[in-house]
Amino acid sequence: MEQTEKKGAKATVQRIGSYLSGMVMPNIGAFIAWGIITALFIEAGWLPNAQLATMVDPMLKYLLPILIGYTGGSMVYGQRGAVVGSIATIGVIVGSDVPMFIGAMALGPLGGYLIKKFDDFFGNKIRAGFEMLVNNFSSGIIGFGLAIIAFYAVGPFVTGLTNLLASGVDWIVNAGLLPLANIFIEPAKILFLNNAINHGILTPLGIEQAAETGKSILFLLEANPGPGLGLLLAYSFFGKGAAKSSAPGAILIQFIGGIHEIYFPYVLMKPALFLSVIAGGVAGTFTNTIFNSGLVAAASPGSIIAILALTPRGSYIGVILGVVVAAAVSFLVAMVILKSDKSTEAIEEDNFSAKVQESRSLKAESKGTNKGTTAQTAVTDDTATVGQKEVKRIIFACDAGMGSSAMGASIMRKKVKDAGLDISVTNSSINNLTDEDGLLVITQKELTTRAKQKTPGATQVSVDNFLNSPKYEEIVENLKNQS
């Protein structure tokens, strides 16, 4: 009973993290734009420009929170939810003195929820010809009411909460205890709790800190690619079987592509390796603390390219050393663990395959899906029907619409081009899928059921791994037969 309750609590936190990530991830480009403008044009930037620097504050206080509120409302109830969520968000922005990311994450979905409930209740009661009038006034009135409540109640409350959390973070930093946070952050990443921690806590507080000081070390706590890099390097030299042979390729995906999920199965197959990534994370954060380094905005995905692009002048030595030290410490600890392991290569092969599957199950759980028997029977694989239906567009869909789906789309795009086919290949989040003629949707198995709900008329193909699926060749062959 106790284990069931713990599992349910973890799944709840994971779903919250996935939802928070869904509001932030689509807007990462705006965060990066703000970070670049800040790094270049503020007084201490690379190219100081007082006129261009005037964009920094409005983007931070208005643009970014409104985008989050808009996205949160849209996730709940499409365009109408997005509009009401944005109106509510402007109320909490004006009613506060700090950047309102936490308030936007609350008010955006709330606005979408309330307008959805209004439509559910009154939708069938509106007389013909009055639909547009009622729709416009209902969203306006509900948005107006929420904005007033947000201005007088939510804004001051979230301001106080943000200041309290910021004071706590400052105390931890001043006490030199921040490196200890990685004792919790690194295992949380492996269990797919990283979104709840990073986008729910670290990013809002980091933005507040960066607005005051021009940078924040909080952006490096979860995004530092050093611990994963050191682990994969150790596997490349001292691993066995499939884990050793696949580790070099995983390094490129993790370190350059910024997709940290790729190294999770390597840790799960040998739980002692949690010590490796924890030690690397603590060492990296300790190094950044010593050099007082930080980033100007959240680096997402956690690629070394994104991290260096968002490093302010004066922090490059500290940031680079933070990655190098984290990788070195993680490598040394992992080396000792791997070299002391006496298991045979055959056992390693089976163990690695099992942990890859376990990692997928954890990811499925984090997205609110269940890979049990019921879910599996609901998932269909229409690879064989691809050639029977005319395909005009291929979409790779994942939870956030970035990362792994983007890489899968890139792989398929090249295969389609090499085959001489004129078919669009893109990537998207599950929530943004829309049904259309000639659509082929490719998802990982744990997400296919959700994709089918969003696009019931599309051809659905499930794969185990976006980065290396034998089904891609079969799909291309079937597409060539249709042309």
Coordinates of C-alpha atoms in Angstrom, one line a residue:
M1 CA 0.0 0.0 0.0
E2 CA 2.8 2.4 0.9
Q3 CA 4.7 1.6 -2.3
T4 CA 1.5 2.3 -4.3
E5 CA 1.0 5.7 -2.6
K6 CA 4.7 6.6 -3.3
K7 CA 4.3 5.6 -6.9
G8 CA 1.1 7.6 -7.2
A9 CA 2.7 10.7 -5.6
K10 CA 5.7 10.4 -8.0
A11 CA 3.4 10.1 -11.0
T12 CA 1.5 13.2 -9.8
V13 CA 4.7 15.2 -9.5
Q14 CA 5.8 14.0 -12.9
R15 CA 2.5 15.0 -14.6
I16 CA 2.7 18.5 -13.0
G17 CA 6.3 18.7 -14.3
S18 CA 5.2 17.7 -17.7
Y19 CA 2.4 20.3 -17.7
L20 CA 4.8 23.1 -16.5
S21 CA 7.2 22.0 -19.2
G22 CA 4.4 22.2 -21.8
M23 CA 3.9 25.9 -20.9
V24 CA 7.6 26.8 -20.9
M25 CA 9.2 24.7 -23.6
P26 CA 7.3 26.1 -26.6
N27 CA 8.5 29.6 -25.6
I28 CA 12.1 28.8 -25.0
G29 CA 13.0 30.7 -28.2
A30 CA 11.6 33.9 -26.6
F31 CA 13.7 33.2 -23.4
I32 CA 16.8 32.8 -25.5
A33 CA 16.1 36.0 -27.5
W34 CA 15.7 37.9 -24.2
G35 CA 18.9 36.3 -22.9
I36 CA 20.9 37.3 -26.0
I37 CA 19.6 40.9 -25.9
T38 CA 20.5 41.1 -22.2
A39 CA 24.0 39.6 -22.7
L40 CA 24.7 42.0 -25.6
F41 CA 23.1 45.3 -24.8
I42 CA 22.9 46.0 -21.1
E43 CA 25.6 48.2 -19.6
A44 CA 27.8 45.3 -18.6
G45 CA 27.1 43.4 -21.9
W46 CA 29.3 42.7 -24.9
L47 CA 27.9 45.5 -27.0
P48 CA 26.4 48.1 -24.6
N49 CA 23.6 50.0 -26.2
A50 CA 21.3 52.0 -24.0
Q51 CA 18.5 52.2 -26.6
L52 CA 18.4 48.5 -27.4
A53 CA 18.7 47.7 -23.7
T54 CA 15.3 49.3 -23.1
M55 CA 13.8 46.1 -24.6
V56 CA 15.1 43.9 -21.7
D57 CA 12.7 45.0 -19.0
P58 CA 9.4 44.9 -21.0
M59 CA 10.3 41.5 -22.5
L60 CA 11.0 40.1 -19.0
K61 CA 7.9 41.6 -17.3
Y62 CA 5.4 41.4 -20.1
L63 CA 6.3 39.3 -23.1
L64 CA 7.6 36.2 -21.4
P65 CA 4.8 35.8 -18.8
I66 CA 2.1 36.6 -21.3
L67 CA 3.5 33.9 -23.6
I68 CA 3.4 31.4 -20.8
G69 CA -0.1 32.4 -19.8
Y70 CA -1.2 32.2 -23.4
T71 CA 0.3 28.7 -23.9
G72 CA -1.2 27.5 -20.6
G73 CA -4.6 28.6 -21.6
S74 CA -4.2 27.1 -25.0
M75 CA -3.2 23.8 -23.6
V76 CA -6.5 23.7 -21.6
Y77 CA -8.9 25.0 -24.2
G78 CA -7.3 26.1 -27.5
Q79 CA -7.6 29.7 -28.8
R80 CA -10.4 30.8 -26.4
G81 CA -8.5 29.5 -23.4
A82 CA -5.3 31.2 -24.6
V83 CA -7.0 34.6 -24.9
V84 CA -8.6 34.4 -21.4
G85 CA -5.4 33.1 -20.0
S86 CA -3.5 36.0 -21.4
I87 CA -6.0 38.6 -20.0
A88 CA -5.7 37.0 -16.6
T89 CA -1.9 37.0 -16.8
I90 CA -1.8 40.8 -17.5
G91 CA -3.7 41.3 -14.3
V92 CA -1.2 39.4 -12.2
I93 CA 1.7 41.1 -14.1
V94 CA 0.5 44.7 -13.4
G95 CA -0.5 43.8 -9.8
S96 CA 3.1 42.7 -8.8
D97 CA 6.6 44.0 -8.7
V98 CA 8.5 40.9 -9.8
P99 CA 8.5 38.9 -13.1
M100 CA 5.3 36.9 -12.9
F101 CA 6.3 33.5 -14.3
I102 CA 4.7 31.6 -11.4
G103 CA 1.6 33.7 -11.6
A104 CA 1.4 33.1 -15.4
M105 CA 1.7 29.3 -14.9
A106 CA -1.3 29.5 -12.6
L107 CA -3.5 32.1 -14.3
G108 CA -3.1 30.9 -17.9
P109 CA -4.5 27.4 -17.3
L110 CA -7.1 28.7 -14.9
G111 CA -8.4 31.1 -17.6
G112 CA -8.6 28.3 -20.1
Y113 CA -10.4 26.1 -17.6
L114 CA -13.1 28.6 -16.7
I115 CA -13.9 29.5 -20.3
K116 CA -14.1 25.8 -21.1
K117 CA -16.5 25.2 -18.2
F118 CA -18.6 28.2 -19.4
D119 CA -18.8 26.7 -22.9
D120 CA -19.6 23.3 -21.6
F121 CA -22.5 24.6 -19.6
F122 CA -24.0 27.2 -22.0
G123 CA -22.8 25.9 -25.4
N124 CA -26.1 24.2 -26.2
K125 CA -28.3 27.0 -24.8
I126 CA -27.2 29.8 -27.1
R127 CA -29.8 30.8 -29.7
A128 CA -28.8 30.7 -33.3
G129 CA -27.2 33.9 -34.6
F130 CA -26.0 34.9 -31.1
E131 CA -23.0 32.5 -31.0
M132 CA -20.3 35.1 -31.9
L133 CA -21.8 37.7 -29.5
V134 CA -21.9 35.3 -26.6
N135 CA -18.5 33.9 -27.3
N136 CA -16.8 37.2 -27.5
F137 CA -18.5 38.7 -24.4
S138 CA -18.1 35.6 -22.3
S139 CA -14.3 35.5 -22.9
G140 CA -14.1 39.2 -22.3
I141 CA -16.1 39.2 -19.1
I142 CA -14.4 36.1 -17.6
G143 CA -11.0 37.5 -18.6
F144 CA -11.9 40.9 -17.0
G145 CA -13.0 39.2 -13.8
L146 CA -9.9 37.1 -13.5
A147 CA -7.6 40.1 -14.3
I148 CA -9.2 42.1 -11.4
I149 CA -8.8 39.1 -9.0
A150 CA -5.2 38.6 -10.2
F151 CA -4.4 42.2 -9.7
Y152 CA -5.6 42.5 -6.2
A153 CA -5.1 39.0 -4.8
V154 CA -2.9 36.7 -6.9
G155 CA -0.2 39.3 -7.8
P156 CA 0.6 40.3 -4.2
F157 CA 0.5 36.7 -3.0
V158 CA 2.8 35.4 -5.7
T159 CA 5.1 38.4 -5.2
G160 CA 5.5 37.5 -1.5
L161 CA 6.0 33.8 -2.4
T162 CA 8.6 34.6 -5.0
N163 CA 10.5 36.9 -2.6
L164 CA 10.4 34.2 0.1
L165 CA 11.7 31.6 -2.3
A166 CA 14.4 34.0 -3.6
S167 CA 15.5 34.8 -0.1
G168 CA 15.8 31.0 0.6
V169 CA 17.9 30.5 -2.5
D170 CA 20.1 33.5 -1.5
W171 CA 20.6 32.0 1.9
I172 CA 21.6 28.7 0.4
V173 CA 24.0 30.3 -2.0
N174 CA 25.6 32.5 0.7
A175 CA 25.9 29.5 3.0
G176 CA 27.7 27.6 0.3
L177 CA 25.2 24.8 0.3
L178 CA 23.9 25.1 -3.3
P179 CA 26.1 22.2 -4.6
L180 CA 24.1 19.9 -2.3
A181 CA 21.0 20.5 -4.4
N182 CA 22.5 18.2 -7.0
I183 CA 22.1 15.3 -4.6
F184 CA 18.4 15.6 -5.3
I185 CA 18.5 17.0 -8.9
E186 CA 20.6 14.4 -10.6
P187 CA 18.5 11.4 -9.4
A188 CA 15.3 13.4 -10.2
K189 CA 16.5 13.8 -13.8
I190 CA 16.8 10.0 -14.2
L191 CA 13.2 9.6 -12.8
F192 CA 11.9 12.3 -15.2
L193 CA 11.2 14.8 -12.4
N194 CA 13.5 17.3 -14.0
N195 CA 10.7 19.3 -15.6
A196 CA 9.0 19.9 -12.3
I197 CA 12.2 21.1 -10.7
N198 CA 13.7 23.0 -13.6
H199 CA 10.7 24.7 -15.2
G200 CA 8.6 24.9 -12.0
I201 CA 11.2 26.2 -9.6
L202 CA 14.7 27.0 -11.0
T203 CA 13.7 28.9 -14.2
P204 CA 11.3 31.4 -12.5
L205 CA 13.8 32.0 -9.6
G206 CA 16.7 32.2 -12.1
I207 CA 14.9 34.8 -14.2
E208 CA 14.3 36.9 -11.1
Q209 CA 17.9 36.6 -10.1
A210 CA 19.2 37.3 -13.6
A211 CA 17.0 40.4 -13.8
E212 CA 18.8 41.8 -10.7
T213 CA 22.4 40.6 -11.3
G214 CA 22.6 39.9 -15.1
K215 CA 23.0 36.1 -14.6
S216 CA 22.0 33.2 -12.4
I217 CA 23.8 30.0 -11.3
L218 CA 20.3 28.4 -11.0
F219 CA 20.2 27.9 -14.8
L220 CA 23.2 25.6 -14.5
L221 CA 22.0 23.3 -11.8
E222 CA 19.9 21.0 -14.0
A223 CA 21.2 21.9 -17.5
N224 CA 25.0 21.2 -16.9
P225 CA 25.8 18.4 -19.4
G226 CA 29.0 17.5 -17.5
P227 CA 27.7 14.7 -15.3
G228 CA 26.1 12.9 -18.3
L229 CA 29.2 13.4 -20.4
G230 CA 31.5 11.9 -17.9
L231 CA 29.3 8.9 -17.4
L232 CA 29.1 8.2 -21.1
L233 CA 32.8 8.7 -21.6
A234 CA 33.4 6.1 -18.9
Y235 CA 31.1 3.7 -20.7
S236 CA 32.9 4.3 -23.9
F237 CA 36.2 3.1 -22.4
F238 CA 35.2 0.7 -19.7
G239 CA 31.7 -0.5 -20.5
K240 CA 30.6 -3.8 -22.1
G241 CA 28.4 -4.9 -24.9
A242 CA 25.7 -2.7 -26.4
A243 CA 26.2 0.0 -23.7
K244 CA 29.8 0.5 -24.6
S245 CA 29.3 0.5 -28.4
S246 CA 26.4 2.9 -28.2
A247 CA 27.9 5.3 -25.7
P248 CA 30.0 7.4 -28.2
G249 CA 26.9 8.2 -30.3
A250 CA 25.0 9.0 -27.1
I251 CA 27.7 11.5 -26.2
L252 CA 26.9 13.6 -29.4
I253 CA 23.2 13.5 -28.7
Q254 CA 23.6 14.4 -25.0
F255 CA 26.5 16.9 -25.1
I256 CA 25.8 18.6 -28.5
G257 CA 22.1 18.0 -28.9
G258 CA 21.3 18.6 -25.3
I259 CA 19.0 15.6 -24.9
H260 CA 20.0 14.3 -21.5
E261 CA 17.4 11.5 -21.5
I262 CA 19.8 9.5 -23.7
Y263 CA 22.1 8.6 -20.7
F264 CA 19.3 7.6 -18.3
P265 CA 19.3 3.9 -19.2
Y266 CA 23.1 3.7 -18.6
V267 CA 22.5 4.8 -15.0
L268 CA 19.5 2.6 -14.5
M269 CA 21.3 -0.6 -15.5
K270 CA 23.9 0.0 -12.7
P271 CA 22.2 1.9 -9.8
A272 CA 25.6 2.5 -8.2
L273 CA 26.2 5.0 -11.1
F274 CA 23.8 7.4 -9.4
L275 CA 26.9 8.2 -7.3
S276 CA 28.7 9.2 -10.5
V277 CA 26.2 11.8 -11.8
I278 CA 25.6 13.1 -8.3
A279 CA 29.3 13.6 -7.6
G280 CA 29.7 15.3 -11.0
G281 CA 26.7 17.6 -10.4
V282 CA 27.9 18.6 -7.0
A283 CA 31.5 19.2 -8.3
G284 CA 30.2 21.3 -11.3
T285 CA 27.9 23.5 -9.1
F286 CA 30.7 23.9 -6.5
T287 CA 33.0 25.1 -9.3
N288 CA 30.4 27.5 -10.6
T289 CA 29.9 28.8 -7.1
I290 CA 33.6 29.5 -6.7
F291 CA 33.8 31.4 -9.9
N292 CA 30.4 33.1 -9.4
S293 CA 29.4 32.0 -12.8
G294 CA 25.9 31.8 -14.3
L295 CA 23.8 32.1 -17.4
V296 CA 21.6 35.0 -18.5
A297 CA 18.6 32.7 -19.3
A298 CA 17.5 29.1 -19.2
A299 CA 19.5 26.8 -21.5
S300 CA 17.0 24.4 -23.0
P301 CA 17.9 21.9 -24.2
G302 CA 21.0 21.5 -22.1
S303 CA 23.4 21.6 -25.0
I304 CA 26.9 22.9 -24.6
I305 CA 26.1 25.2 -27.5
A306 CA 23.1 26.7 -25.8
I307 CA 25.0 27.1 -22.6
L308 CA 27.9 28.9 -24.2
A309 CA 25.5 31.1 -26.2
L310 CA 23.8 32.3 -22.9
T311 CA 27.0 32.8 -20.9
P312 CA 27.5 36.5 -20.1
R313 CA 30.9 38.2 -20.5
G314 CA 33.1 37.4 -17.6
S315 CA 31.6 34.0 -16.8
Y316 CA 33.0 31.8 -19.6
I317 CA 35.9 30.5 -17.6
G318 CA 33.7 29.5 -14.7
V319 CA 31.0 28.0 -16.9
I320 CA 33.4 25.9 -19.0
L321 CA 35.3 24.7 -15.9
G322 CA 32.0 23.8 -14.3
V323 CA 31.2 21.5 -17.2
V324 CA 34.8 20.1 -17.4
V325 CA 35.1 19.5 -13.6
A326 CA 31.6 17.9 -13.6
A327 CA 32.5 15.6 -16.5
A328 CA 35.9 14.7 -14.9
V329 CA 34.5 13.8 -11.5
S330 CA 31.6 11.8 -13.0
F331 CA 34.0 10.0 -15.3
L332 CA 36.4 9.0 -12.5
V333 CA 33.6 7.7 -10.2
A334 CA 31.9 5.8 -13.1
M335 CA 35.3 4.4 -14.1
V336 CA 35.8 2.8 -10.7
I337 CA 32.3 1.4 -10.6
L338 CA 32.5 0.0 -14.2
K339 CA 36.0 -1.5 -13.7
S340 CA 35.0 -3.2 -10.5
D341 CA 32.0 -4.9 -12.2
K342 CA 32.5 -8.6 -12.9
S343 CA 29.3 -9.3 -15.0
T344 CA 29.7 -11.0 -18.4
E345 CA 29.1 -9.2 -21.7
A346 CA 25.9 -11.3 -22.3
I347 CA 24.4 -10.3 -19.0
E348 CA 25.3 -6.7 -19.8
E349 CA 23.5 -6.9 -23.1
D350 CA 20.3 -8.2 -21.5
N351 CA 20.5 -5.7 -18.6
F352 CA 21.0 -2.7 -20.9
S353 CA 18.0 -3.7 -23.1
A354 CA 15.9 -4.1 -19.9
K355 CA 16.9 -0.7 -18.6
V356 CA 16.2 1.0 -21.9
Q357 CA 12.7 -0.3 -21.6
E358 CA 12.5 0.7 -18.0
S359 CA 13.6 4.3 -18.9
R360 CA 10.8 4.4 -21.5
S361 CA 8.3 3.2 -18.9
L362 CA 9.4 6.0 -16.5
K363 CA 9.0 8.5 -19.3
A364 CA 5.6 7.2 -20.1
E365 CA 4.6 7.5 -16.4
S366 CA 5.9 11.0 -16.3
K367 CA 3.6 11.9 -19.2
G368 CA 0.5 10.5 -17.4
T369 CA 0.4 7.3 -19.6
N370 CA 0.5 3.7 -18.5
K371 CA 2.4 1.0 -20.5
G372 CA 0.2 -1.7 -19.0
T373 CA -1.9 -4.2 -21.0
T374 CA -4.8 -1.9 -21.5
A375 CA -2.6 0.9 -23.0
Q376 CA -0.8 -1.5 -25.2
T377 CA -4.0 -2.9 -26.7
A378 CA -5.1 0.6 -27.4
V379 CA -2.0 1.4 -29.4
T380 CA -2.0 0.6 -33.1
D381 CA 0.8 0.4 -35.6
D382 CA -0.3 1.2 -39.1
T383 CA 3.1 0.9 -40.8
A384 CA 1.7 -1.6 -43.2
T385 CA -1.1 0.8 -44.3
V386 CA 1.2 3.7 -45.1
G387 CA 1.4 2.7 -48.7
Q388 CA -2.3 2.2 -49.0
K389 CA -3.1 5.8 -48.0
E390 CA -1.7 8.9 -49.7
V391 CA 0.7 10.6 -47.3
K392 CA 1.3 14.3 -47.8
R393 CA 2.9 15.2 -44.5
I394 CA 4.8 13.4 -41.8
I395 CA 4.8 14.7 -38.2
F396 CA 7.0 13.3 -35.4
A397 CA 5.2 14.1 -32.2
C398 CA 6.5 14.0 -28.6
D399 CA 5.4 15.6 -25.4
A400 CA 7.2 19.0 -25.8
G401 CA 7.6 19.0 -29.6
M402 CA 11.4 19.5 -29.2
G403 CA 14.4 17.3 -28.5
S404 CA 13.9 13.7 -29.5
S405 CA 11.0 14.4 -32.0
A406 CA 13.1 17.0 -33.8
M407 CA 16.0 14.6 -34.2
G408 CA 13.6 11.8 -35.4
A409 CA 12.2 14.2 -38.0
S410 CA 15.7 15.2 -39.1
I411 CA 16.6 11.5 -39.7
M412 CA 13.4 10.8 -41.6
R413 CA 13.6 14.0 -43.6
K414 CA 17.0 12.9 -45.0
K415 CA 15.6 9.4 -45.8
V416 CA 12.6 10.9 -47.6
K417 CA 14.9 13.3 -49.5
D418 CA 17.3 10.5 -50.5
A419 CA 14.3 8.5 -51.8
G420 CA 13.3 11.4 -54.0
L421 CA 9.9 12.0 -52.3
D422 CA 8.3 15.4 -52.0
I423 CA 6.7 15.0 -48.6
S424 CA 7.0 17.5 -45.7
V425 CA 8.5 16.1 -42.5
T426 CA 8.2 18.2 -39.3
N427 CA 7.9 17.7 -35.6
S428 CA 5.3 18.9 -33.1
S429 CA 4.1 18.5 -29.5
I430 CA 1.1 16.1 -29.0
N431 CA -1.0 19.0 -27.8
N432 CA -0.5 20.9 -31.0
L433 CA -1.5 18.1 -33.4
T434 CA -4.5 18.8 -35.7
D435 CA -6.2 16.3 -37.9
E436 CA -5.8 16.6 -41.6
D437 CA -5.9 14.6 -44.8
G438 CA -2.8 12.7 -45.8
L439 CA -1.2 12.9 -42.4
L440 CA 1.2 10.3 -41.0
V441 CA 2.0 10.7 -37.3
I442 CA 5.0 9.0 -35.8
T443 CA 5.2 8.7 -32.0
Q444 CA 6.9 6.6 -29.3
K445 CA 4.7 3.8 -28.2
E446 CA 3.7 5.4 -24.9
L447 CA 2.3 8.4 -26.7
T448 CA 0.5 6.8 -29.6
T449 CA -2.9 6.6 -27.8
R450 CA -2.8 10.4 -27.1
A451 CA -1.8 11.1 -30.7
K452 CA -4.6 9.0 -32.1
Q453 CA -7.1 11.0 -29.9
K454 CA -5.8 14.3 -31.4
T455 CA -5.6 13.0 -35.0
P456 CA -8.2 10.1 -35.4
G457 CA -8.0 10.4 -39.2
A458 CA -4.2 10.1 -39.5
T459 CA -2.1 7.1 -40.1
Q460 CA -0.3 6.3 -36.8
V461 CA 3.1 4.6 -36.5
S462 CA 4.6 3.7 -33.1
V463 CA 8.4 3.3 -32.7
D464 CA 10.5 2.3 -29.7
N465 CA 13.2 5.0 -30.3
F466 CA 13.1 8.1 -32.5
L467 CA 16.8 8.0 -33.0
N468 CA 17.1 4.5 -34.4
S469 CA 14.0 2.6 -35.7
P470 CA 14.0 0.0 -38.4
K471 CA 10.5 1.1 -39.2
Y472 CA 11.8 4.2 -41.0
E473 CA 13.1 2.1 -43.9
E474 CA 9.7 0.3 -44.2
I475 CA 7.8 3.6 -44.1
V476 CA 10.0 5.0 -46.9
E477 CA 9.6 1.9 -49.0
N478 CA 5.8 2.0 -48.7
L479 CA 5.8 5.7 -49.5
K480 CA 7.8 5.0 -52.7
N481 CA 5.2 2.5 -53.7
Q482 CA 2.4 5.0 -53.4
S483 CA 4.1 7.5 -55.6

